[in-house]
CSV table of C-alpha atoms and ligand atoms in Angstrom, one decimal:
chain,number,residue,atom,x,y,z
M,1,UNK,CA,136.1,116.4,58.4
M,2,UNK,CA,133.1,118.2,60.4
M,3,UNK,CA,130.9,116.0,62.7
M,4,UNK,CA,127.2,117.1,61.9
M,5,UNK,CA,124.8,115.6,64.8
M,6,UNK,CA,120.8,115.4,63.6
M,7,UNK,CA,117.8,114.8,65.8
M,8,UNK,CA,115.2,113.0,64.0
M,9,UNK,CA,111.9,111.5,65.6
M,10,UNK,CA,112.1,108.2,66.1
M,11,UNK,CA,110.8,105.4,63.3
M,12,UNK,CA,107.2,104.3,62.6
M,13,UNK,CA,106.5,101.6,64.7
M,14,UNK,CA,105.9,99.0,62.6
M,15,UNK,CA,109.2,100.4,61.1
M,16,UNK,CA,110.3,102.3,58.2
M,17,UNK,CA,107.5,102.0,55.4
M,18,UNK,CA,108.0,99.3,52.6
M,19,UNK,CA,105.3,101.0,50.7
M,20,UNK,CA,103.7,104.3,50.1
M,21,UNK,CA,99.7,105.9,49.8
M,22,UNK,CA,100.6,107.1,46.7
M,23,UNK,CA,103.4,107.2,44.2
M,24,UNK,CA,104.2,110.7,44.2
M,25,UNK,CA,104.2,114.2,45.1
M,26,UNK,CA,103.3,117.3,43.1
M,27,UNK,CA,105.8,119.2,41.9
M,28,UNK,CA,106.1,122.7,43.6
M,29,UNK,CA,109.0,125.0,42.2
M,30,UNK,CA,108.0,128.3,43.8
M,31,UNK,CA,106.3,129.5,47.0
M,32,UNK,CA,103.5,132.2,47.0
M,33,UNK,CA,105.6,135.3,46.3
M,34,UNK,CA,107.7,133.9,44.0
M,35,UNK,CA,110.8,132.8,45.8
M,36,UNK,CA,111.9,129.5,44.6
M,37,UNK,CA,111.7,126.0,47.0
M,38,UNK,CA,114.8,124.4,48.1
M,39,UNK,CA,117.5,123.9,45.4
M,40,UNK,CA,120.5,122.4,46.2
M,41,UNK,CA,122.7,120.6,43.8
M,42,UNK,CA,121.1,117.3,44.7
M,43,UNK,CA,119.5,114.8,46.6
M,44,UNK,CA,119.6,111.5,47.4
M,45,UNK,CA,116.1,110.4,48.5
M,46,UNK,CA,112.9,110.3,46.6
M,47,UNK,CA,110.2,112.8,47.0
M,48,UNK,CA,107.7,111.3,49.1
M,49,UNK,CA,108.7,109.1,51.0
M,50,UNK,CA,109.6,109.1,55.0
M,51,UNK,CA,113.1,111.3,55.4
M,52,UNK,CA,112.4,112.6,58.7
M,53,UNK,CA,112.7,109.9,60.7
M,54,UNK,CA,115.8,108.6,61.8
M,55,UNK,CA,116.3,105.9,59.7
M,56,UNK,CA,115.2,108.5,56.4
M,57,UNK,CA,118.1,110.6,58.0
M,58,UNK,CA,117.0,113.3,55.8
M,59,UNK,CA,118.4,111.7,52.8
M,60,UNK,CA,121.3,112.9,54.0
M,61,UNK,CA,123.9,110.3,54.5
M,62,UNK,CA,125.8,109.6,51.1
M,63,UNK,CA,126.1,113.6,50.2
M,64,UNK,CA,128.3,114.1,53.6
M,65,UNK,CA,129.5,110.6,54.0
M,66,UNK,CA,130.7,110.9,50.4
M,67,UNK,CA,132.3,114.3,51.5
M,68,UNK,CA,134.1,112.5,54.3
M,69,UNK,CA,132.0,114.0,57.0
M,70,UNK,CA,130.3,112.0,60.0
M,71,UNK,CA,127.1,111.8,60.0
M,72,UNK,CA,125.2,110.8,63.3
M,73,UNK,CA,121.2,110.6,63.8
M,74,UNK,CA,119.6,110.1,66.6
M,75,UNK,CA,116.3,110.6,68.3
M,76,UNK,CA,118.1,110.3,72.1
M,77,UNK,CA,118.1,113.6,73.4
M,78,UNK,CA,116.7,114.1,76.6
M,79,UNK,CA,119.4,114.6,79.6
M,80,UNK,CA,122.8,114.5,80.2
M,81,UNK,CA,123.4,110.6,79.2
M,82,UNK,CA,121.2,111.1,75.6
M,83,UNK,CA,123.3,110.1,72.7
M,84,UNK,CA,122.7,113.9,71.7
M,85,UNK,CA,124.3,115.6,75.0
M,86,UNK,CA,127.2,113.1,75.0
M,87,UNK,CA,128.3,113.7,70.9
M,88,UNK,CA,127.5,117.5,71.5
M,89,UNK,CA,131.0,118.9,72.6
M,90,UNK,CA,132.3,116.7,69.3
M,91,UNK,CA,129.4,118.3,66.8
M,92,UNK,CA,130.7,121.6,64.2
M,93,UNK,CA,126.9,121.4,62.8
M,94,UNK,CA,123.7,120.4,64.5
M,95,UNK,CA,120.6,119.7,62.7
M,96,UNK,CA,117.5,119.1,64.7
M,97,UNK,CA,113.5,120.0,63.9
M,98,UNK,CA,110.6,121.6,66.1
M,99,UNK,CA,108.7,118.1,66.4
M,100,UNK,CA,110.8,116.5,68.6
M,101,UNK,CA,113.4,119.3,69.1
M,102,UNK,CA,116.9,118.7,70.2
M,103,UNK,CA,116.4,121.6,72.6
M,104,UNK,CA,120.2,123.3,73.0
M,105,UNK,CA,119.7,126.1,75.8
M,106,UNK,CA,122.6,128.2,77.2
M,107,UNK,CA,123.9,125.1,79.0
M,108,UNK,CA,124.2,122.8,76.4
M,109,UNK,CA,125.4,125.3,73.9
M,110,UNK,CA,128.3,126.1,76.3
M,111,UNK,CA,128.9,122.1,75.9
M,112,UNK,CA,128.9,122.5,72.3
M,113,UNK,CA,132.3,124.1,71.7
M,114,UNK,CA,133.2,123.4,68.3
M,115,UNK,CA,129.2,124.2,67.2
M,116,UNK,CA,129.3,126.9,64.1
M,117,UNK,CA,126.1,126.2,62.7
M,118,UNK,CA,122.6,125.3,64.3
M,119,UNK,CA,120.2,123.8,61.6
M,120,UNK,CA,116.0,123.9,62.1
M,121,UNK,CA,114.6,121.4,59.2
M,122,UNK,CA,111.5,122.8,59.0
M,123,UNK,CA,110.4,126.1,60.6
M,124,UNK,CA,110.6,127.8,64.3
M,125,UNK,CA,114.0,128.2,66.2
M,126,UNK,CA,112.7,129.0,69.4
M,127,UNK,CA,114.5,126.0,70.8
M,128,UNK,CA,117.5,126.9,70.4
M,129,UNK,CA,118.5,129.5,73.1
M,130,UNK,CA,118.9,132.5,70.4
M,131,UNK,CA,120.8,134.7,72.7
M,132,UNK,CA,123.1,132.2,74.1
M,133,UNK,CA,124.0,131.2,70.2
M,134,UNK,CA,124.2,135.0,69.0
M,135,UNK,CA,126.8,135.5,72.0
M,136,UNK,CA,128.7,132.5,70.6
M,137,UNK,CA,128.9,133.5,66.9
M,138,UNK,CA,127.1,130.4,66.1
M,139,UNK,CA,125.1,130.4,62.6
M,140,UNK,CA,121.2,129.6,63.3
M,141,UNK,CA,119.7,128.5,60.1
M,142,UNK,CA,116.4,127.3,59.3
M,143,UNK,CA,114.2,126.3,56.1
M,144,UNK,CA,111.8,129.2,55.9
M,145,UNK,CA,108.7,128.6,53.8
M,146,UNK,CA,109.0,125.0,53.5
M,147,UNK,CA,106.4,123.7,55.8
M,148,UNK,CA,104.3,127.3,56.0
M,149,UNK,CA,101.5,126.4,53.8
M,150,UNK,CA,101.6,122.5,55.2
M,151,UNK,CA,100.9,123.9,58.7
M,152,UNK,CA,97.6,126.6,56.7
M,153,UNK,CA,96.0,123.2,55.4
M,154,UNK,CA,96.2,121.7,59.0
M,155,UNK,CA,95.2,124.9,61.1
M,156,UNK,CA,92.1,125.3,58.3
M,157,UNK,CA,91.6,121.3,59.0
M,158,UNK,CA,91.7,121.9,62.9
M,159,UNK,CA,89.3,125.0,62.6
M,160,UNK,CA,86.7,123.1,60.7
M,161,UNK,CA,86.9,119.6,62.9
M,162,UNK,CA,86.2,121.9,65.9
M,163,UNK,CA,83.4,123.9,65.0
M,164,UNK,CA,81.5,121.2,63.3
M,165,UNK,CA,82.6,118.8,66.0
M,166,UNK,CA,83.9,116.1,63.6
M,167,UNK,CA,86.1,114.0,66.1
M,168,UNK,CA,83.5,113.2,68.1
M,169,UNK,CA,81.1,112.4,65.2
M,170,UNK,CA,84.0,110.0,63.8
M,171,UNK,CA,84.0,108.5,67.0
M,172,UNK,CA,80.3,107.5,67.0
M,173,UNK,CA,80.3,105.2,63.8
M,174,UNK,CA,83.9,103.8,64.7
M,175,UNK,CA,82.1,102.5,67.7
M,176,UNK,CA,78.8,101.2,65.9
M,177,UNK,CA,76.7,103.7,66.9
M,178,UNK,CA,74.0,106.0,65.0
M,179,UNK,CA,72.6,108.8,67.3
M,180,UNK,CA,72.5,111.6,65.0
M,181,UNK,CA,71.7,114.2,67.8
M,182,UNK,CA,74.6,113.5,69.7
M,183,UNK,CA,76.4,113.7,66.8
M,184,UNK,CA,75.0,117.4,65.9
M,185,UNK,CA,74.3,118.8,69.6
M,186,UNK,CA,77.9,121.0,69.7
M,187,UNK,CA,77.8,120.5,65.4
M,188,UNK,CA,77.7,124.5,63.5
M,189,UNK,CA,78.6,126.0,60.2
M,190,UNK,CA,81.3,128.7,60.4
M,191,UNK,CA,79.5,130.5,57.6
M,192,UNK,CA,78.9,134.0,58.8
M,193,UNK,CA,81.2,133.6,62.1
M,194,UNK,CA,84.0,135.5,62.7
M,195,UNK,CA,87.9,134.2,62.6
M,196,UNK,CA,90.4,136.4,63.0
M,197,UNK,CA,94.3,135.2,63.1
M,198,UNK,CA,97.1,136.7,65.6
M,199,UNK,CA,99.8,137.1,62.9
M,200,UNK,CA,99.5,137.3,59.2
M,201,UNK,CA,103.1,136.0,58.2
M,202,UNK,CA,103.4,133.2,55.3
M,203,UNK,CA,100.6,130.8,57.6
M,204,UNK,CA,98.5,133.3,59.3
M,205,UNK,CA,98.0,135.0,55.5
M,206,UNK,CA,97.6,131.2,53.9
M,207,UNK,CA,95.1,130.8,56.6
M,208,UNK,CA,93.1,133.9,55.7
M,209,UNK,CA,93.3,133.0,52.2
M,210,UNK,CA,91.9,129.9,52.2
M,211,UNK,CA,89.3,130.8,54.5
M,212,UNK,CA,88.0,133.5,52.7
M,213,UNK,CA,85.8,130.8,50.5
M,214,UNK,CA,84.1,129.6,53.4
M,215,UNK,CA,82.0,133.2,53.6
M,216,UNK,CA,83.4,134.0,57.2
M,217,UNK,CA,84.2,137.7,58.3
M,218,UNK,CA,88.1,137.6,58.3
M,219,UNK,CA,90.4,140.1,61.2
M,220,UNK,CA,93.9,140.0,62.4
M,221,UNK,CA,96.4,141.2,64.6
M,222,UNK,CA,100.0,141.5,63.9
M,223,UNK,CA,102.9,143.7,64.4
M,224,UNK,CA,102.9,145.5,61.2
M,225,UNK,CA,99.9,145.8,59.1
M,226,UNK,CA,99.7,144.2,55.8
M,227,UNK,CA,99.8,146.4,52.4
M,228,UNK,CA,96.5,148.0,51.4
M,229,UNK,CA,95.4,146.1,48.6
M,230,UNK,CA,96.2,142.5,50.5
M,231,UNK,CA,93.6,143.7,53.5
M,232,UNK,CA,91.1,144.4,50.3
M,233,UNK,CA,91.3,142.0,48.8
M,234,UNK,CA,91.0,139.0,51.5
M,235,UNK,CA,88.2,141.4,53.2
M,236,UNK,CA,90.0,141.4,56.8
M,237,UNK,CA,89.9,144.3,59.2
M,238,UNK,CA,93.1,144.7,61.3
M,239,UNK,CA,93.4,145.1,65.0
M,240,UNK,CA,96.2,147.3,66.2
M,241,UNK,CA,96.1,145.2,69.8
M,242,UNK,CA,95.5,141.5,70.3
M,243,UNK,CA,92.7,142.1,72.8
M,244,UNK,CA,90.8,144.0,70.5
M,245,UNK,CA,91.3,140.9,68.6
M,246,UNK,CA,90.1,138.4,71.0
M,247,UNK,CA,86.7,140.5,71.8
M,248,UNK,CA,85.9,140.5,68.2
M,249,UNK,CA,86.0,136.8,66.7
M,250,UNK,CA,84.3,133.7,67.5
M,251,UNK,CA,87.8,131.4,66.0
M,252,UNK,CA,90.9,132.7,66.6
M,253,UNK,CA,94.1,130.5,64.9
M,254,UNK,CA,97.5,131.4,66.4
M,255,UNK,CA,100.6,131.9,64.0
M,256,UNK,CA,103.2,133.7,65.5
M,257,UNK,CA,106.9,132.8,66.5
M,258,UNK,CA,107.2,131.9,70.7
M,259,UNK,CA,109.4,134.7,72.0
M,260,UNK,CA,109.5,136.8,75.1
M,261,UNK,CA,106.5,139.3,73.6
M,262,UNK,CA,104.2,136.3,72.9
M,263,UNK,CA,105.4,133.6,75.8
M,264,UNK,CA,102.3,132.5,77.5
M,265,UNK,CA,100.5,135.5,76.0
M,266,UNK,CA,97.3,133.7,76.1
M,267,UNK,CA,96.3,133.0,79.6
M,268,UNK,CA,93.0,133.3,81.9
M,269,UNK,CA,93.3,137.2,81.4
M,270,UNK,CA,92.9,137.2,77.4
M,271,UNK,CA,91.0,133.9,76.9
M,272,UNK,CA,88.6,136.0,79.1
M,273,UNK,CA,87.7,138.7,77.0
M,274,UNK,CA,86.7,136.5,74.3
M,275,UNK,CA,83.0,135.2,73.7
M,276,UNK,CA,81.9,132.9,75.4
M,277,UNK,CA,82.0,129.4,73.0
M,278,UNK,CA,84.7,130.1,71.6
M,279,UNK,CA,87.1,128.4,69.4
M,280,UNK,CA,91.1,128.6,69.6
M,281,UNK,CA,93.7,126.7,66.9
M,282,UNK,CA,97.3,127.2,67.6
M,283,UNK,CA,99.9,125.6,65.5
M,284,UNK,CA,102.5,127.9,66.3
M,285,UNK,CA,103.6,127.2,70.0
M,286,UNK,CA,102.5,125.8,72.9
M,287,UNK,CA,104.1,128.3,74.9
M,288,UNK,CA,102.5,131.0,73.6
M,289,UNK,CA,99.2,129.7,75.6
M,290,UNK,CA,99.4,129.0,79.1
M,291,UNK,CA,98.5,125.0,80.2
M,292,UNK,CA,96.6,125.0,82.6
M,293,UNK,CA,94.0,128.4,81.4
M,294,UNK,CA,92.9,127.1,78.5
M,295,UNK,CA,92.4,124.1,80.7
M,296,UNK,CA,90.0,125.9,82.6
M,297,UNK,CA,88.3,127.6,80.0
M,298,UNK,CA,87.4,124.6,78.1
M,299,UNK,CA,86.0,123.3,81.3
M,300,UNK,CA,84.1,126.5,82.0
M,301,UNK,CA,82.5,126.8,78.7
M,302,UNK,CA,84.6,129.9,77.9
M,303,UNK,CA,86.1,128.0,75.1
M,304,UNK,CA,84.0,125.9,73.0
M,305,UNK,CA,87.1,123.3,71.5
M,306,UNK,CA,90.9,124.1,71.5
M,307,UNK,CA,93.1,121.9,68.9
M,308,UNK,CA,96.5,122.7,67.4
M,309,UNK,CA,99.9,120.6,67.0
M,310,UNK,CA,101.6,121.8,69.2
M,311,UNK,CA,102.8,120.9,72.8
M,312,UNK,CA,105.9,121.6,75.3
M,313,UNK,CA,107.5,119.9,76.1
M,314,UNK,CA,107.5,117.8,73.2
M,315,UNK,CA,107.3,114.8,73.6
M,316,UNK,CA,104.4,115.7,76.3
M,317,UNK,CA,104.4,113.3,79.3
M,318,UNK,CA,101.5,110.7,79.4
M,319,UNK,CA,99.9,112.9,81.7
M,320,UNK,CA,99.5,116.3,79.9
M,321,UNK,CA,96.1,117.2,80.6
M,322,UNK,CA,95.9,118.4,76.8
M,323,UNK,CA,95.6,114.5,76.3
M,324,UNK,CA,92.4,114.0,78.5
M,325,UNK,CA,90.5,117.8,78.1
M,326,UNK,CA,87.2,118.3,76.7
M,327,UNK,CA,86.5,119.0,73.7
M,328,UNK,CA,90.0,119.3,72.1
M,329,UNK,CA,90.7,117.9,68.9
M,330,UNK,CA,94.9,117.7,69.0
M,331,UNK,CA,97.3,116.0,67.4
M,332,UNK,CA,100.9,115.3,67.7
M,333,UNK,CA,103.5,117.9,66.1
M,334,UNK,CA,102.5,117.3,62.4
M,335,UNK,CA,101.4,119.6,60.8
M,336,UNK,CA,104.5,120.8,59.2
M,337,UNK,CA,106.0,117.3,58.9
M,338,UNK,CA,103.6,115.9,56.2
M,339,UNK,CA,105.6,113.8,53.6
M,340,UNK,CA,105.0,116.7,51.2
M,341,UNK,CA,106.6,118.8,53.5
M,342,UNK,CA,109.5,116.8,54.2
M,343,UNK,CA,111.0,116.5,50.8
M,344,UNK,CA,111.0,120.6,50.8
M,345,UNK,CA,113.2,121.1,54.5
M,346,UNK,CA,115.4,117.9,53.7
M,347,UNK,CA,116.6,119.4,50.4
M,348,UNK,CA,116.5,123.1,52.4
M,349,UNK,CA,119.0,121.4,54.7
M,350,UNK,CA,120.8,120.0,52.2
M,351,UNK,CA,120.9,123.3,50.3
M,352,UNK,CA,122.2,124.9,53.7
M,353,UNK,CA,124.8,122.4,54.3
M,354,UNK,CA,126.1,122.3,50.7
M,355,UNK,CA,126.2,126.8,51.0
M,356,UNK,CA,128.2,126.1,54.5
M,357,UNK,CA,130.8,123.3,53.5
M,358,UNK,CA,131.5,125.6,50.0
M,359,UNK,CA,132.2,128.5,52.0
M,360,UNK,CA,129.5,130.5,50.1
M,361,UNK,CA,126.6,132.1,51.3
M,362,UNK,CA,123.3,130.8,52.8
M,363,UNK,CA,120.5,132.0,51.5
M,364,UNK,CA,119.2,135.7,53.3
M,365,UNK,CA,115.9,134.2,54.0
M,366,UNK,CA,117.2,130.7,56.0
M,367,UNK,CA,119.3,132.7,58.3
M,368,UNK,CA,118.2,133.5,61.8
M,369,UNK,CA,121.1,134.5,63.7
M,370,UNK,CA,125.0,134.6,62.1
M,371,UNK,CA,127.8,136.8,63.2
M,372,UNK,CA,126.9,137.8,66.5
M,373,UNK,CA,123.1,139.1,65.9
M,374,UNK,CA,119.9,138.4,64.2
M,375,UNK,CA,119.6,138.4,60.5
M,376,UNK,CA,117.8,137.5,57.7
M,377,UNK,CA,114.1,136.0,58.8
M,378,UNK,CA,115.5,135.7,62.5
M,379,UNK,CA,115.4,139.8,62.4
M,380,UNK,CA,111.7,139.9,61.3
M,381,UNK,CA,110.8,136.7,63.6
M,382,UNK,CA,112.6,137.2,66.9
M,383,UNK,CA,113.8,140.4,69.2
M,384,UNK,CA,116.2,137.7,71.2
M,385,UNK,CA,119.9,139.9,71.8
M,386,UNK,CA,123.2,138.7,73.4
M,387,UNK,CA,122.7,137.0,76.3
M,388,UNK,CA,119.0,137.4,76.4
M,389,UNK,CA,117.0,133.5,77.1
M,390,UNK,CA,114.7,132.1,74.7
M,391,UNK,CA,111.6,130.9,76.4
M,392,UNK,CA,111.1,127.8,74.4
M,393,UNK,CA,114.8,126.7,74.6
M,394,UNK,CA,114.8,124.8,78.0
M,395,UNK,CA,112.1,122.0,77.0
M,396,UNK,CA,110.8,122.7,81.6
G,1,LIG,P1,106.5,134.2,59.3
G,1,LIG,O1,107.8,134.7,59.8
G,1,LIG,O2,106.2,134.2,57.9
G,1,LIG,O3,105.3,134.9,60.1
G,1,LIG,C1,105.4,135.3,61.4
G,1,LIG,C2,104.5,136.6,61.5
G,1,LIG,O4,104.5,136.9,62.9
G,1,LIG,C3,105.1,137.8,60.8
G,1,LIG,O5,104.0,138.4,60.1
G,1,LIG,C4,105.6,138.7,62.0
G,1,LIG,O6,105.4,140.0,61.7
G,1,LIG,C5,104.6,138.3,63.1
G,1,LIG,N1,105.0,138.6,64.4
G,1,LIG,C6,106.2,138.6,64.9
G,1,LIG,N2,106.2,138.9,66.2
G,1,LIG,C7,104.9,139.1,66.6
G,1,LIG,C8,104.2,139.4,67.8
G,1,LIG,N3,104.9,139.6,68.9
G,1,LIG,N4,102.9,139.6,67.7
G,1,LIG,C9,102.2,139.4,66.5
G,1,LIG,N5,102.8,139.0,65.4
G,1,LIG,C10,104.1,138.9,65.4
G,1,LIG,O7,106.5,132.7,59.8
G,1,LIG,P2,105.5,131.5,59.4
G,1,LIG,O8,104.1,132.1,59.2
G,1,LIG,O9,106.1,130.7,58.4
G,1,LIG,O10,105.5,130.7,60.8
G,1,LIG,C11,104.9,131.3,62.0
G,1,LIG,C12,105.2,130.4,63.2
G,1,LIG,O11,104.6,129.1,63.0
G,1,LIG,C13,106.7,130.0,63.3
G,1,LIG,O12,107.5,130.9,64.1
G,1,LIG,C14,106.6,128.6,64.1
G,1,LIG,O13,106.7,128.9,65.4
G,1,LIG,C15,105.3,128.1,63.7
G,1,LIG,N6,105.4,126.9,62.8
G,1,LIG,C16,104.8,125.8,63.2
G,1,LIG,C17,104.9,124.6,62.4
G,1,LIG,C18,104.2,123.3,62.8
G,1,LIG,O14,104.6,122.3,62.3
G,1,LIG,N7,103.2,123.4,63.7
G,1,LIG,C19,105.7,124.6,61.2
G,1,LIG,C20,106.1,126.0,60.8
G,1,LIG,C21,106.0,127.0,61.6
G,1,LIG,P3,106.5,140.9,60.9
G,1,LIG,O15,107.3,140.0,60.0
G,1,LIG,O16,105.7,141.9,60.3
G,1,LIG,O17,107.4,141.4,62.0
């Protein structure tokens, strides 16, 4: 009997729904590319409906409980006396999720001594300390693709709401009003601008695609350069060096893993050298920007609007001053968590947890780290060795 531990957010507050917008979801059997969605043997919810709270438990419950396994969720796990730090030394598998992440740094992966296998339902390991778990032998695992195109809708969404200033048009008739010019004073087309994206992996590339329609000039930066034909066809010019990147665009959307290369990459320096009125979206991680300059360069004009998904820690304190800035246009983590969304990375855990308790092999492209290295889409994703900190593992 294995104890698996799962980190969930916590319910709606009006509590789990009795009811649903609509009565089902598409159908989606294979990703861009052609690799298939999550297929385990089963499941045991229904497509659509809330599984990743903790009450939905991923619609998880009656495969392991039925296995003979225990199965605790919770959404306590900040600080020593959380539910999750105290059932931690008693956990063989974790499962946790980047929107309220179960952060398990060096010290509470020391705590964690019968831990073999770390699950991410969804996409994004950075909080789990990758070097700590490599040292350990412990399998990292997460559900690659299944939120990727989720979080391209929103990060298209965010880009649009920004430079057209939706929000704050919303805002006008929910209050009764009609001024039309304060509606339009900071309102433009992105027709003819210039958005360029730092990383063309499965978003940053969904991103470009669906942009392309809008009749914008498309750029991006990334470590390797994609294939000929791709660049063609999408129309977007490559920069071999994220400044060159910066200086050229008027939208920049962010979409590449936190690690040390990319931790805090964007602060008062690079949001410098880009034009004045500018626009940043960054779904990937809050840590890759730093606070307090983008701050200051929404106050300074430097930045025109700033939205994204993404905060750290997560939950942010009541405080943040991401809450309060000008023209931002955030949400809570989301983006990746939409119901559609859900039903794909509870049946990729399940497909990870049925491949581990049969002894047979998890899928190349869901491992991150197994046997004492990277692996799989952790070796294309991170550059985190034995030993070596991940900066987003902490949650200070
Ligand atoms: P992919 O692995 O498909 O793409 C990541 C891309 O980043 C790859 O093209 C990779 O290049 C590139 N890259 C790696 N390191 C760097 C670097 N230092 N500088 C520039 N580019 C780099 O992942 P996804 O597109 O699916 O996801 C990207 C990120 O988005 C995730 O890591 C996660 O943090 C975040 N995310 C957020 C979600 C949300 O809910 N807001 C949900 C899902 C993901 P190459 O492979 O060529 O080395």
């Amino acid at each position: 009997m294995a104890t698996v531990l799962c980190v969930l957010y916590p319910d709606p507050t009006d509590g789990h729904p009795p009811t649903y917008a609509r009565d089902s979801i598409p159908e989606i059997a294979r990703y861009p590319g052609g690799e298939t969605t999550p297929s385990p043997r089963g499941i045991d919810f229904v497509p659509g409906q809330l599984v990743g709270s903790v009450s939905g438990g991923l619609g998880l419950r009656p495969y392991l409980e039925k296995a003979g396994h225990r199965f605790v969720v919770t959404s306590d796990k900040e600080g020593p006396d959380s539910e999750f730090e105290r059932l931690l030394p008693e956990a063989d598998v974790v499962i946790s999720q980047p929107f309220w992440p179960a952060y398990l740094d060096a010290d509470r992966l020391a705590k964690a001594r019968r831990l073999r296998l770390a699950v991410t339902a969804g996409v994004g390991s950075d909080h789990v300390d990758l070097g700590a778990a490599i040292e350990r032998g412990i399998t990292v695992a997460e559900v690659t693709y299944s939120n990727s195109l989720s979080v391209a809708e929103h990060a298209v969404m965010q880009i649009l709401a920004l430079v057209r200033d939706y929000l704050p048009a919303h805002d006008i008739v929910r209050a009764g009003g009609w001024n039309i010019a304060d509606a339009v004073k900071r309102s433009y087309d992105i027709e003819g601008m210039e958005v360029g994206v730092v990383a063309a992996g499965r978003i940053g590339r969904a991103v470009l695609e669906r942009l392309k329609p809008f009749g914008v000039r498309l750029a991006y930066f990334d470590k390797h350069r994609l294939p000929a034909d791709v660049e063609k066809e999408l129309g977007t010019t490559y920069h071999d060096d994220v400044r060159a990147l910066t200086a050229a665009v008027d939208v920049l959307s962010i979409h590449a893993p936190l690690q040390p290369e990319t931790y805090r990459l964007f602060d008062d320096e690079l949001i410098g050298t880009m034009r004045r009125g500018s626009y940043i979206v960054n779904t990937a991680r809050a840590a890759i920007v730093d606070r307090d300059a983008v701050v200051r360069a929404l106050e300074s004009g430097r930045l025109a609007g700033y939205a994204g998904d993404v905060w750290y820690p997560q939950p942010p304190p009541a405080d943040h001053p991401w809450r309060s800035m000008p023209h931002e246009a955030m949400t809570p983590h989301m983006s990746g968590s939409s119901l559609s969304a859900q039903a794909r990375y509870a049946a990729g855990t399940r497909e990870i947890l049925e491949a581990f308790f049969d002894g047979t092999p998890i899928r190349e492209e869901y491992l991150i780290a197994a046997g004492g290295a990277l692996v799989g889409a952790g070796a294309h994703a991170y550059t985190a060795a034995a030993g070596q900190a991940s900066p987003g593992s902490t949650g200070r």
